[in-house]
mmCIF file with all atom_site columns, C-alpha atoms in Angstrom:
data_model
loop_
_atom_site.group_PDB
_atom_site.id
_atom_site.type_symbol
_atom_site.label_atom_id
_atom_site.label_alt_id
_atom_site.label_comp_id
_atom_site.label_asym_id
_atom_site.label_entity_id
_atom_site.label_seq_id
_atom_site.pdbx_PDB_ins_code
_atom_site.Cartn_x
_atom_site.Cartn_y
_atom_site.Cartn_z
_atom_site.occupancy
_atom_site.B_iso_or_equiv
_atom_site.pdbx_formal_charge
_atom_site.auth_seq_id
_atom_site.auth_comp_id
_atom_site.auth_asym_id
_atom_site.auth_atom_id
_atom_site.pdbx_PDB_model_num
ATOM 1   C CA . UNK A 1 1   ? -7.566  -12.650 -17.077 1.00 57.00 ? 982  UNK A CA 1
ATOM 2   C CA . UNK A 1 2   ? -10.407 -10.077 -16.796 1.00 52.00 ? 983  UNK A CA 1
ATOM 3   C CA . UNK A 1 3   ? -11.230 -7.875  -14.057 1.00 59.00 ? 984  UNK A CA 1
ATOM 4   C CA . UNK A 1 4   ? -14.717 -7.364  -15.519 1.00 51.00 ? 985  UNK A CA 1
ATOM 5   C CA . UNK A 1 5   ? -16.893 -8.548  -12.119 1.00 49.00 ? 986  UNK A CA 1
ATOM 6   C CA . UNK A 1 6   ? -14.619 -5.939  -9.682  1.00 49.00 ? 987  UNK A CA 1
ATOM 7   C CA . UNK A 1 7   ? -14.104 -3.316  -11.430 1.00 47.00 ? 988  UNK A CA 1
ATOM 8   C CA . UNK A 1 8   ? -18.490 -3.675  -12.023 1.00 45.00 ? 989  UNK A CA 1
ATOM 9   C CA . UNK A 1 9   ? -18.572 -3.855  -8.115  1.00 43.00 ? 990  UNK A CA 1
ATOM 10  C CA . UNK A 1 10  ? -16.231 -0.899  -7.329  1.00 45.00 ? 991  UNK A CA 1
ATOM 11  C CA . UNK A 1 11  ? -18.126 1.746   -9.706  1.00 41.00 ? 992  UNK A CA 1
ATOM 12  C CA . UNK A 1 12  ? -21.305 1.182   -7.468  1.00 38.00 ? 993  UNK A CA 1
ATOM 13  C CA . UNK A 1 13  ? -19.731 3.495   -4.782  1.00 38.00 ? 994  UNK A CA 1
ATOM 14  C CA . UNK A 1 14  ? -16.972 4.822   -6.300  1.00 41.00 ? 995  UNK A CA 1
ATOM 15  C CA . UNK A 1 15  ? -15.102 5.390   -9.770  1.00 40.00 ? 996  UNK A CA 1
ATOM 16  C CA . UNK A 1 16  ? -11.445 4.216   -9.824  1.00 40.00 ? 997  UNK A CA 1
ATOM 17  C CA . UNK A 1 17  ? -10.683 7.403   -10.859 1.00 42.00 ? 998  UNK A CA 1
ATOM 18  C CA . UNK A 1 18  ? -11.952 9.192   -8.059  1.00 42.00 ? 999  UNK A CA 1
ATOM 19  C CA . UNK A 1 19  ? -10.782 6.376   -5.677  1.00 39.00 ? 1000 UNK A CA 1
ATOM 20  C CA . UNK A 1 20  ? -7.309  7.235   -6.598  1.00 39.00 ? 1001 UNK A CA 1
ATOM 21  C CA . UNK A 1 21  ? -7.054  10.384  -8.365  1.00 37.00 ? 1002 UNK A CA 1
ATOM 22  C CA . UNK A 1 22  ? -3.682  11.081  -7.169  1.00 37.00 ? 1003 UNK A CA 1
ATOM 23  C CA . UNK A 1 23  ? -1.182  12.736  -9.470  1.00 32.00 ? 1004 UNK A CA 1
ATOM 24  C CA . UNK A 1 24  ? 0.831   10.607  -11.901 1.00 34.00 ? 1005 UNK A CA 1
ATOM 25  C CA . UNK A 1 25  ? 3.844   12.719  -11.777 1.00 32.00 ? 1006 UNK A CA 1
ATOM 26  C CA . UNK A 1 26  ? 7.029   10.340  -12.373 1.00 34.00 ? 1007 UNK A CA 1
ATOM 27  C CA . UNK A 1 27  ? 5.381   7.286   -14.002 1.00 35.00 ? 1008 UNK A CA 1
ATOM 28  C CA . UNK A 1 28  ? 6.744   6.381   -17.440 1.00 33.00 ? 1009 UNK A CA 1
ATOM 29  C CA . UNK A 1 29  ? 3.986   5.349   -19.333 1.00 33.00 ? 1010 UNK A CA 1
ATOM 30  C CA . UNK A 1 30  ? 3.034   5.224   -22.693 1.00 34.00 ? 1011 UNK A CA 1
ATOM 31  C CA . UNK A 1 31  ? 0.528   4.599   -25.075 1.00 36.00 ? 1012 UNK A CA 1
ATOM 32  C CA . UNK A 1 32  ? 0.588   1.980   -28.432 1.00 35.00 ? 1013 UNK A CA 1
ATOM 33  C CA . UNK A 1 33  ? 3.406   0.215   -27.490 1.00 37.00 ? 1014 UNK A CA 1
ATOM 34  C CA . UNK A 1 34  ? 6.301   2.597   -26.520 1.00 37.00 ? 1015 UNK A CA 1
ATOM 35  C CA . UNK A 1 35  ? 8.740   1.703   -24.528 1.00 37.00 ? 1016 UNK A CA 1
ATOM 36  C CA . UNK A 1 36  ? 8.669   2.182   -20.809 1.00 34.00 ? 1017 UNK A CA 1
ATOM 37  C CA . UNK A 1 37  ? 11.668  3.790   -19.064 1.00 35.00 ? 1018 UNK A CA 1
ATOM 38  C CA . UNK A 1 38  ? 13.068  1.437   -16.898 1.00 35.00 ? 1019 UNK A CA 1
ATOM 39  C CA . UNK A 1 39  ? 13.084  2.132   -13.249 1.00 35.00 ? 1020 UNK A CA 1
ATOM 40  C CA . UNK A 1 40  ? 15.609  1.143   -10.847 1.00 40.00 ? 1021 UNK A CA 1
ATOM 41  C CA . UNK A 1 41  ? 14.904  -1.687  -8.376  1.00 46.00 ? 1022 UNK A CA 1
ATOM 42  C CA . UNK A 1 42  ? 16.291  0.309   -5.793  1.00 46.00 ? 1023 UNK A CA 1
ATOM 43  C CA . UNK A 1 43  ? 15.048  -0.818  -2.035  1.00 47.00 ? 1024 UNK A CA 1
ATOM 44  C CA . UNK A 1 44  ? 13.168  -3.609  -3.696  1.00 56.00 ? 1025 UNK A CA 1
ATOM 45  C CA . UNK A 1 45  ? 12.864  -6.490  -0.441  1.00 63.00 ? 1026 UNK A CA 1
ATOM 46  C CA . UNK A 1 46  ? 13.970  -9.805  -2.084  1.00 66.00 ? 1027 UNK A CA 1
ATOM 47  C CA . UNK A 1 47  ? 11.682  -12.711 -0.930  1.00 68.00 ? 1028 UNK A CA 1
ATOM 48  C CA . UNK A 1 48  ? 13.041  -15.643 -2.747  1.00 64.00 ? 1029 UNK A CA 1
ATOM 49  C CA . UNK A 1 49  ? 16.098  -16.770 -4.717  1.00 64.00 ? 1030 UNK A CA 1
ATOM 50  C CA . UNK A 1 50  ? 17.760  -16.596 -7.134  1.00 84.00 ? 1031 UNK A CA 1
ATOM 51  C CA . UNK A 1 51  ? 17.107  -19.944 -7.856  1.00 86.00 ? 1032 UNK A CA 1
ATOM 52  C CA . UNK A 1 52  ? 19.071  -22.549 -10.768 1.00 85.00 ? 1033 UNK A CA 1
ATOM 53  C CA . UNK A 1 53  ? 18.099  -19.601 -13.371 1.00 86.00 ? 1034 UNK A CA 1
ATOM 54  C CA . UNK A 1 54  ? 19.135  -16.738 -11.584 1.00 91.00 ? 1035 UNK A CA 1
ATOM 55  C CA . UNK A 1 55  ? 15.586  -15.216 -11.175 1.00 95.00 ? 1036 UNK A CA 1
ATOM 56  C CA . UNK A 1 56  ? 15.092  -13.679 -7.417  1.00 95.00 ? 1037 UNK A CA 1
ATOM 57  C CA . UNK A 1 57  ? 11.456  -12.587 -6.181  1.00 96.00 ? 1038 UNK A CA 1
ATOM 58  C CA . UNK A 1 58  ? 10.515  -9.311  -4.742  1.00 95.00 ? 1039 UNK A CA 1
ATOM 59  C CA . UNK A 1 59  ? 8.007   -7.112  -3.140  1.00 96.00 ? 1040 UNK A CA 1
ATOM 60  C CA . UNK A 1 60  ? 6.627   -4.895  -4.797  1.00 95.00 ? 1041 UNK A CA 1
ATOM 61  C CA . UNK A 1 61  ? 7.772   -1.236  -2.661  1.00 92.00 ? 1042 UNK A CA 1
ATOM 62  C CA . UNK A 1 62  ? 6.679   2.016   -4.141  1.00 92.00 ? 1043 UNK A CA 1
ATOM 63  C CA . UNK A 1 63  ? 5.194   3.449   -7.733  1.00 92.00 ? 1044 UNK A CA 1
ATOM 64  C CA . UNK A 1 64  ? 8.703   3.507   -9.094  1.00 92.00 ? 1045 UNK A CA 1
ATOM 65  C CA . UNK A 1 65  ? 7.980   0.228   -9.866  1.00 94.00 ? 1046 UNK A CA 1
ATOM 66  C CA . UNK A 1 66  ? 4.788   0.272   -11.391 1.00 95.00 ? 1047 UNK A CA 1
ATOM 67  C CA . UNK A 1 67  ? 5.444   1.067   -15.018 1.00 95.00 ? 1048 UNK A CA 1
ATOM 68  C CA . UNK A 1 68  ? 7.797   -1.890  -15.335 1.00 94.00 ? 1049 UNK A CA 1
ATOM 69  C CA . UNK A 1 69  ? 4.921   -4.161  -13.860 1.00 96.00 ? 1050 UNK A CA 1
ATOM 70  C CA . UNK A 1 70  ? 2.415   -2.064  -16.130 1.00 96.00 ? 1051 UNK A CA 1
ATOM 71  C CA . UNK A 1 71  ? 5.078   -2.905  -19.244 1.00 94.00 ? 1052 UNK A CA 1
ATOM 72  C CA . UNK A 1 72  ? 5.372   -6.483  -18.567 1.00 94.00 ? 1053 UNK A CA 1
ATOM 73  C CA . UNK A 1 73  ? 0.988   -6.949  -18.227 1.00 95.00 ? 1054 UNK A CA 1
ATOM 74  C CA . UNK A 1 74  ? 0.663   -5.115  -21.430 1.00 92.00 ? 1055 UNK A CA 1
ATOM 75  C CA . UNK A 1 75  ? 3.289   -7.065  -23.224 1.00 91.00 ? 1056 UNK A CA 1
ATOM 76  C CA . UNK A 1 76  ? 1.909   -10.180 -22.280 1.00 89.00 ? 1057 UNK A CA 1
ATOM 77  C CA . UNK A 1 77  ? -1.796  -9.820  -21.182 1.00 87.00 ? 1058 UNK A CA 1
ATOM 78  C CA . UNK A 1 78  ? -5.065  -10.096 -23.762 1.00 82.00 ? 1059 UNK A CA 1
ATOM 79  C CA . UNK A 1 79  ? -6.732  -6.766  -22.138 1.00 83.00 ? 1060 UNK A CA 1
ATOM 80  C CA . UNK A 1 80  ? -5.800  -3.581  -21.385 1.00 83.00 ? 1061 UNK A CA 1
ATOM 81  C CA . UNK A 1 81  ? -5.666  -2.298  -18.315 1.00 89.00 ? 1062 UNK A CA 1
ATOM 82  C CA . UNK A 1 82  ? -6.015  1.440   -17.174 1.00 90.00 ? 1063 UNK A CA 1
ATOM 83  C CA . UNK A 1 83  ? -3.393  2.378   -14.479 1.00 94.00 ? 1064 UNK A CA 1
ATOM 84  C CA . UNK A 1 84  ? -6.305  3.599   -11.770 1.00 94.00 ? 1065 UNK A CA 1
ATOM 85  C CA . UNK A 1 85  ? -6.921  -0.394  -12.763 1.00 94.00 ? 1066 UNK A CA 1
ATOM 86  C CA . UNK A 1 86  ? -3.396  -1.178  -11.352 1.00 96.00 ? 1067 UNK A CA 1
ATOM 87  C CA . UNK A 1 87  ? -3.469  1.537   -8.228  1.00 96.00 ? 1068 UNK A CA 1
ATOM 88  C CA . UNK A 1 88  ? -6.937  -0.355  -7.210  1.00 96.00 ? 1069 UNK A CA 1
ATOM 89  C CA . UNK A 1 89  ? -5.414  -3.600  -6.329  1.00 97.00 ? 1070 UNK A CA 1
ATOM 90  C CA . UNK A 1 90  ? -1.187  -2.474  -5.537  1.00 96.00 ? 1071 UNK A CA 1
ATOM 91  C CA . UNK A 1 91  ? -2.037  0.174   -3.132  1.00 95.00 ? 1072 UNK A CA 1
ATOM 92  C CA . UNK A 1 92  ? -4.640  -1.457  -1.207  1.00 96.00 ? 1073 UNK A CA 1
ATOM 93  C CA . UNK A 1 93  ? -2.992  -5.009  -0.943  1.00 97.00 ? 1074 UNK A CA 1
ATOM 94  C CA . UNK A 1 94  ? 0.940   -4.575  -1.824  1.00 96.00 ? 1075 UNK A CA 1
ATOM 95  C CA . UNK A 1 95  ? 1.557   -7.740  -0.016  1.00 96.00 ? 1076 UNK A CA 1
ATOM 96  C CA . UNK A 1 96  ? 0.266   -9.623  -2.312  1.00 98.00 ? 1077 UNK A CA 1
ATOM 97  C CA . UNK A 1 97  ? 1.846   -8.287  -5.689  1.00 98.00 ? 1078 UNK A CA 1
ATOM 98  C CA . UNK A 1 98  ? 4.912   -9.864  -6.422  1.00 97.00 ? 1079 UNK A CA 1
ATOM 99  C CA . UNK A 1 99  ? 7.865   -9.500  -8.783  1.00 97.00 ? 1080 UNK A CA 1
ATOM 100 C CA . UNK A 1 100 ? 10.489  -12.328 -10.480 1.00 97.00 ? 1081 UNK A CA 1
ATOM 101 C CA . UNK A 1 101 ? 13.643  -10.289 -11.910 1.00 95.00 ? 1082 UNK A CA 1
ATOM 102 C CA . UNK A 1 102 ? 16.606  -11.587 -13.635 1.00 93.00 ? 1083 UNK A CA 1
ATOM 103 C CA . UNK A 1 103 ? 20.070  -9.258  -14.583 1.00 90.00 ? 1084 UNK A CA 1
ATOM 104 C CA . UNK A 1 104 ? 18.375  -6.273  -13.080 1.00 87.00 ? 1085 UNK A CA 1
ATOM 105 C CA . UNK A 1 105 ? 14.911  -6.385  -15.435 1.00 92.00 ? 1086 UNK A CA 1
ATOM 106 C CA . UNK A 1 106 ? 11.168  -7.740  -14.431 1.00 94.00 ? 1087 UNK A CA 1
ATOM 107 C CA . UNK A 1 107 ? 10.605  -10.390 -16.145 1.00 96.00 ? 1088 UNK A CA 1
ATOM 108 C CA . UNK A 1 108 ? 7.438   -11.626 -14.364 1.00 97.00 ? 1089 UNK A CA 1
ATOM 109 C CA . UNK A 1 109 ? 4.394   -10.249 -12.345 1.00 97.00 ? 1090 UNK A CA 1
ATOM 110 C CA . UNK A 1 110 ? 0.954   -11.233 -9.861  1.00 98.00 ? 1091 UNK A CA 1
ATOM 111 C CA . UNK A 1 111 ? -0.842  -8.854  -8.738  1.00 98.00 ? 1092 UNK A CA 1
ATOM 112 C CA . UNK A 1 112 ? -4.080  -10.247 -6.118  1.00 98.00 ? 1093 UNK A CA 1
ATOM 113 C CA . UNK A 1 113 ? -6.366  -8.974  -3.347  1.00 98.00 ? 1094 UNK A CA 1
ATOM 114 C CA . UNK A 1 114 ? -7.474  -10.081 -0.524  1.00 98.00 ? 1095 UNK A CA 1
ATOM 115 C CA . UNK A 1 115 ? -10.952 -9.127  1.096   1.00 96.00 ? 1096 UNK A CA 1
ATOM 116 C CA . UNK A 1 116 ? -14.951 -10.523 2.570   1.00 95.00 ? 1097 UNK A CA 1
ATOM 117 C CA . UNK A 1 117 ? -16.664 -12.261 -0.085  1.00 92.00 ? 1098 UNK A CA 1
ATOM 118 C CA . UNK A 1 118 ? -20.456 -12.225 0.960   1.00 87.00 ? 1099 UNK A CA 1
ATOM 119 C CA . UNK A 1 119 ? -19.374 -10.725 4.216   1.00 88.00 ? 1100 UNK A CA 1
ATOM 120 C CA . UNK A 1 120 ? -18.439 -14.294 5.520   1.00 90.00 ? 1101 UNK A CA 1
ATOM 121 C CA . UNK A 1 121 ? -16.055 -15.795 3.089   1.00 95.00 ? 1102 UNK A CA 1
ATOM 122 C CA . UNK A 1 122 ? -12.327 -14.490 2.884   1.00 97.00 ? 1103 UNK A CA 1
ATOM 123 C CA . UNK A 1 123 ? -11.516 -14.803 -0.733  1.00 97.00 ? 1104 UNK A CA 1
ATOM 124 C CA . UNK A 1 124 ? -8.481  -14.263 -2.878  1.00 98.00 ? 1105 UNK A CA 1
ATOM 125 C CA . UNK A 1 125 ? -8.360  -12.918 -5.839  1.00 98.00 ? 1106 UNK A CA 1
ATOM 126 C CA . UNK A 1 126 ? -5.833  -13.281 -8.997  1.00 98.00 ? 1107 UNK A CA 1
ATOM 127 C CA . UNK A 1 127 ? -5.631  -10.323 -10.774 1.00 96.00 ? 1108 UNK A CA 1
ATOM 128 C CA . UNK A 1 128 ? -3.255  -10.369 -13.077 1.00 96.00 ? 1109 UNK A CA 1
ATOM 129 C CA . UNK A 1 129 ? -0.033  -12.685 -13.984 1.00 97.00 ? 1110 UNK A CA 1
ATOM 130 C CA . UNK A 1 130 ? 2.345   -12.290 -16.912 1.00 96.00 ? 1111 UNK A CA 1
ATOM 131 C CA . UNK A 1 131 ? 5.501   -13.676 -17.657 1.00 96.00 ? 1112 UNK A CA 1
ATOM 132 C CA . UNK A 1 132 ? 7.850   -12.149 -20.470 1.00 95.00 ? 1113 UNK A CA 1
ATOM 133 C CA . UNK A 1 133 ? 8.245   -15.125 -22.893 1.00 93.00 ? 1114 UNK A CA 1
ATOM 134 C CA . UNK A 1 134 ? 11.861  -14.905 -23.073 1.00 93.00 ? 1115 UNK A CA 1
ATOM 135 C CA . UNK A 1 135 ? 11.632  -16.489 -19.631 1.00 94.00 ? 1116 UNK A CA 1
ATOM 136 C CA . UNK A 1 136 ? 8.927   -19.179 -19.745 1.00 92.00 ? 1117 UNK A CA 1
ATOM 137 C CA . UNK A 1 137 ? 9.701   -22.954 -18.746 1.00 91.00 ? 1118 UNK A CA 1
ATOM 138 C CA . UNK A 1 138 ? 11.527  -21.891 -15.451 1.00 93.00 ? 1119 UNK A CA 1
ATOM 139 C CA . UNK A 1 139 ? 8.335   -22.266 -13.271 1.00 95.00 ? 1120 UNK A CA 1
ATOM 140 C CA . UNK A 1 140 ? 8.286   -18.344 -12.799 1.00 96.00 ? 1121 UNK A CA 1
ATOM 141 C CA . UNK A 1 141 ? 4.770   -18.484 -12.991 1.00 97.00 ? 1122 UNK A CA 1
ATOM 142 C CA . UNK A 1 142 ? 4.050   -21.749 -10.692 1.00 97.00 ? 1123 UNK A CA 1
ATOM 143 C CA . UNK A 1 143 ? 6.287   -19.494 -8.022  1.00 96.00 ? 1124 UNK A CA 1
ATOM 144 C CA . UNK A 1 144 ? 4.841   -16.403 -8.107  1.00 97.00 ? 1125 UNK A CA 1
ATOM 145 C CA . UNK A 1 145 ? 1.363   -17.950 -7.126  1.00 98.00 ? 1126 UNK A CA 1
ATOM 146 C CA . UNK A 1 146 ? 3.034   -20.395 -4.523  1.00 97.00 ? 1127 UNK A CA 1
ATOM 147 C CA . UNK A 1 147 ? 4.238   -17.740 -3.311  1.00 97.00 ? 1128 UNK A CA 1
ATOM 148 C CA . UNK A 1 148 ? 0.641   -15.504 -3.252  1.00 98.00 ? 1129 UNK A CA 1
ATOM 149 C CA . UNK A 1 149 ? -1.014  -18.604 -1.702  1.00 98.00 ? 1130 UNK A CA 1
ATOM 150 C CA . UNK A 1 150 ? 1.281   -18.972 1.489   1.00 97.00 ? 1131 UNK A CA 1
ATOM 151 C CA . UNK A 1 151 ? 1.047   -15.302 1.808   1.00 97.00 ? 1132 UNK A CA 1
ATOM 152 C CA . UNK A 1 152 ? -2.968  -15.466 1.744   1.00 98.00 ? 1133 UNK A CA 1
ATOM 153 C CA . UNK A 1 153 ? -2.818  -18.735 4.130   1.00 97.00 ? 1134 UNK A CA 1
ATOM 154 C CA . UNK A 1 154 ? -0.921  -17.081 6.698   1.00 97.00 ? 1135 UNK A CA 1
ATOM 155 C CA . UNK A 1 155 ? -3.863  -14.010 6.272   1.00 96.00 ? 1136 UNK A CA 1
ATOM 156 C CA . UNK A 1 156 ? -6.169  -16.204 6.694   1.00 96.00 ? 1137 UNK A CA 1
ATOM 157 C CA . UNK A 1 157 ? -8.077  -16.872 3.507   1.00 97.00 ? 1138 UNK A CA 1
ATOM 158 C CA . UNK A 1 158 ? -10.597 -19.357 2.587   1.00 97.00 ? 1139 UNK A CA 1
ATOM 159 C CA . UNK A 1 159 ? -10.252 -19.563 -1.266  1.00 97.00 ? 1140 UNK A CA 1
ATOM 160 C CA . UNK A 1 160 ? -8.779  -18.276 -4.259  1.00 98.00 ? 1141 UNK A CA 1
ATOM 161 C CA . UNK A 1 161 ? -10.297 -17.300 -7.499  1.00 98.00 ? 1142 UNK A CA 1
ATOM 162 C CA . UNK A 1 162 ? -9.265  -16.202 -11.190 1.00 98.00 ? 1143 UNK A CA 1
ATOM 163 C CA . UNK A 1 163 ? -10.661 -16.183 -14.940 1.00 97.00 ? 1144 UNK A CA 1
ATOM 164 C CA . UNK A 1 164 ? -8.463  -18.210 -17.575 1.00 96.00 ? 1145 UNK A CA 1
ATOM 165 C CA . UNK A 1 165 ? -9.324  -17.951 -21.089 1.00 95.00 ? 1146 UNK A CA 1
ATOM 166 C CA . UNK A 1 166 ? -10.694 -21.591 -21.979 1.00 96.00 ? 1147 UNK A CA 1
ATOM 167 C CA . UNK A 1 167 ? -7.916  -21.473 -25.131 1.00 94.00 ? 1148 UNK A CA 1
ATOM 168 C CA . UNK A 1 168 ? -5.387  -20.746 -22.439 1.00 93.00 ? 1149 UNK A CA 1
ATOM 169 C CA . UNK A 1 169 ? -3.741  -24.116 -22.215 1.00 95.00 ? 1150 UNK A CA 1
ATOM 170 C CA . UNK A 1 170 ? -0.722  -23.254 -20.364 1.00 93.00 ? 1151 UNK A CA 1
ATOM 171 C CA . UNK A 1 171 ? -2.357  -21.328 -17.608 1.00 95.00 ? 1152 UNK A CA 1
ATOM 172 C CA . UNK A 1 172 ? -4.915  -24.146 -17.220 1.00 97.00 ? 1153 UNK A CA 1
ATOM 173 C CA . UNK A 1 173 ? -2.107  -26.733 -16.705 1.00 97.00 ? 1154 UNK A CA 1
ATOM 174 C CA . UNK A 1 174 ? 0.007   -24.203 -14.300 1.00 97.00 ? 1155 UNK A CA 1
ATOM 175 C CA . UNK A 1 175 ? -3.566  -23.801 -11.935 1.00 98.00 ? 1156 UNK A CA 1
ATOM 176 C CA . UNK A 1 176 ? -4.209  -27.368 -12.361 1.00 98.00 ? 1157 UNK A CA 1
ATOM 177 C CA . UNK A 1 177 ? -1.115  -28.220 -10.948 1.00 97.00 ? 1158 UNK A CA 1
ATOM 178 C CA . UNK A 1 178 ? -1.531  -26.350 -7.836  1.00 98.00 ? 1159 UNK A CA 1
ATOM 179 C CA . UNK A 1 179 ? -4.975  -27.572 -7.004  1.00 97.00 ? 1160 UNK A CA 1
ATOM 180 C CA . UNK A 1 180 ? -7.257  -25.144 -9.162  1.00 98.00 ? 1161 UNK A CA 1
ATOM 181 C CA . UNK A 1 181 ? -10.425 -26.388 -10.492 1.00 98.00 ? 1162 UNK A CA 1
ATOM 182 C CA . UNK A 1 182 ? -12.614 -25.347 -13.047 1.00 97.00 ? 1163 UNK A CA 1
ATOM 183 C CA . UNK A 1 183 ? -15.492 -23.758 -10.894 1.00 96.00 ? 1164 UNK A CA 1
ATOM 184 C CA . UNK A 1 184 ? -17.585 -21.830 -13.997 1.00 96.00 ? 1165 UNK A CA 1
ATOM 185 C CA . UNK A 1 185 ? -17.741 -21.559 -17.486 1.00 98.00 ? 1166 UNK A CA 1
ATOM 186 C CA . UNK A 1 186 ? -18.398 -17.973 -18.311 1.00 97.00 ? 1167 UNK A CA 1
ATOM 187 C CA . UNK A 1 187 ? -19.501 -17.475 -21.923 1.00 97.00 ? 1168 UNK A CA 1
ATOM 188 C CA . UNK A 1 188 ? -18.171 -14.322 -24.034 1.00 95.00 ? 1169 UNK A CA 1
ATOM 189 C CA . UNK A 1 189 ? -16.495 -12.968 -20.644 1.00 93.00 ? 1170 UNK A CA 1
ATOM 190 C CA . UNK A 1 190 ? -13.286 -10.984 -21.801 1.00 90.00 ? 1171 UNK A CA 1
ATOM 191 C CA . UNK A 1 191 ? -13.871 -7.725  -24.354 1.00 87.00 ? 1172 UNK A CA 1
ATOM 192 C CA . UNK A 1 192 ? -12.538 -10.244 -27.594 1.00 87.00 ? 1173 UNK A CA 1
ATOM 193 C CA . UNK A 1 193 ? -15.335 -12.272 -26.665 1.00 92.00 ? 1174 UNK A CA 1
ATOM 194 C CA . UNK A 1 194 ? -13.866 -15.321 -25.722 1.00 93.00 ? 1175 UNK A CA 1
ATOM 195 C CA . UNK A 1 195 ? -15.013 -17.952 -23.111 1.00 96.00 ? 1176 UNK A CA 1
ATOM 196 C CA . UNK A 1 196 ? -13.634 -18.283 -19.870 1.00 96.00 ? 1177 UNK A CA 1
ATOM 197 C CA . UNK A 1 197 ? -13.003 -20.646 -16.882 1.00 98.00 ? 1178 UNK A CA 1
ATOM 198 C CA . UNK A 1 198 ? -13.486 -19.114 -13.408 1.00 98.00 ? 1179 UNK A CA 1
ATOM 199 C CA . UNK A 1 199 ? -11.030 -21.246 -11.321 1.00 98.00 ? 1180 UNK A CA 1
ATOM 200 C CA . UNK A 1 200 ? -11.012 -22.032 -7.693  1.00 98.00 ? 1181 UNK A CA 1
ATOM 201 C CA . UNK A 1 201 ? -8.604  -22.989 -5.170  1.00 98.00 ? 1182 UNK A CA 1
ATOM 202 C CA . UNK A 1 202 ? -10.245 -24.115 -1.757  1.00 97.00 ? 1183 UNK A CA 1
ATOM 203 C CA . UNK A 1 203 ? -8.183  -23.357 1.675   1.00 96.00 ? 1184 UNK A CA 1
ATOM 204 C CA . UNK A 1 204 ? -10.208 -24.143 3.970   1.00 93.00 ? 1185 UNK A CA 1
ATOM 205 C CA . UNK A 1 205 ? -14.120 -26.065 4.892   1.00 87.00 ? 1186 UNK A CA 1
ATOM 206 C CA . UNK A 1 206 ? -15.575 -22.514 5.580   1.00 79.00 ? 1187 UNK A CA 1
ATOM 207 C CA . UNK A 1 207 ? -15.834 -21.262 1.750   1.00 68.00 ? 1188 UNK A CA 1
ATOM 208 C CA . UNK A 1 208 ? -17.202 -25.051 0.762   1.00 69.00 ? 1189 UNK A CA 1
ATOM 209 C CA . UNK A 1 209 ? -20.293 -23.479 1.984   1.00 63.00 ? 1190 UNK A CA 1
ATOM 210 C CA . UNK A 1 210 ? -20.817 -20.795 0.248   1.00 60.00 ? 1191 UNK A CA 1
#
């Protein structure tokens, strides 16, 4: 997925450095690959499971958490993404990023928003999913955004949108699945220049105007 269009929108008023230029004291992160130090779970609110393969869902709580999410995206994302990038979406809408763990690690991430599109229409957003690959095929993924889409329901939101790289064949079939359809074809929209589908998810008649 690429953040491309918000990220655009955001640097009219602000940068996302200055929107959160907080200190990064006692985040973990590294550059090329490193490893992340793992942080513990601790107070982590468990909203689901664990299920048949022992994965449990949680909230996400406080920035001890964020270089394991940060790990994961990188690991399993096509595009980089800066950690102002991250701070922009968790700490304005933390109800609506979402962890699966299994045996104490994250193994799987979303990370949305929530907010007025054209001043009328509340719109979700999918940021960001990843899920490591030593987990796939336990519907980690298809939970995470069931989960994000009751959560956004209960908020009140009309629809929900993402990009999907068009070669992205799995993620097509997981949106697909849960009512997503292909609303756009945006040519040369991530930084490798590939295509993309921006997909839709319709919760109600007031966005079907718009």
């Amino acid at each position: 997925m690429a953040l491309k269009g918000n990220i655009q929108e955001l640097k009219h008023e602000q940068t996302i450095e200055q929107v959160f230029s907080g200190s990064l004291s006692g985040l973990s992160i590294t550059d090329k690959g490193e490893e992340v130090e793992s942080i513990e779970m601790q107070g982590a609110e468990i909203v689901g499971g664990p299920d048949e393969h022992g994965v449990s869902y949680v909230d996400y709580k406080s920035e001890h958490q964020l270089p394991d999410i940060m790990q994961l995206m990188k690991a399993e994302l096509s595009e980089p993404y800066s950690v102002y990038t991250y701070r922009y979406f968790i700490h304005q809408w933390p109800q609506f990023t979402i962890m699966a763990q299994s045996e104490g690690k994250f193994i799987g991430a979303i990370v949305c928003k929530l907010d007025l599109h054209q001043g009328v229409v509340r719109r979700g957003y999918i940021a960001m999913l990843a899920v490591d690959k030593a987990h796939r095929r336990k519907k980690i993924g298809t939970n995470l955004v069931k989960k994000v889409i009751e959560r956004m329901t209960v908020e009140g939101c009309d629809e929900i949108v993402l990009e999907a790289e068009v070669s992205n064949e799995a993620a097509l079939q997981l949106y697909a699945h849960l009512g997503f359809v292909r609303d756009k074809y945006l040519y040369r929209y991530y930084l490798t220049g590939a295509d993309a589908y921006r997909l839709k998810l319709w919760l109600t008649d007031n966005s079907l105007a718009y």
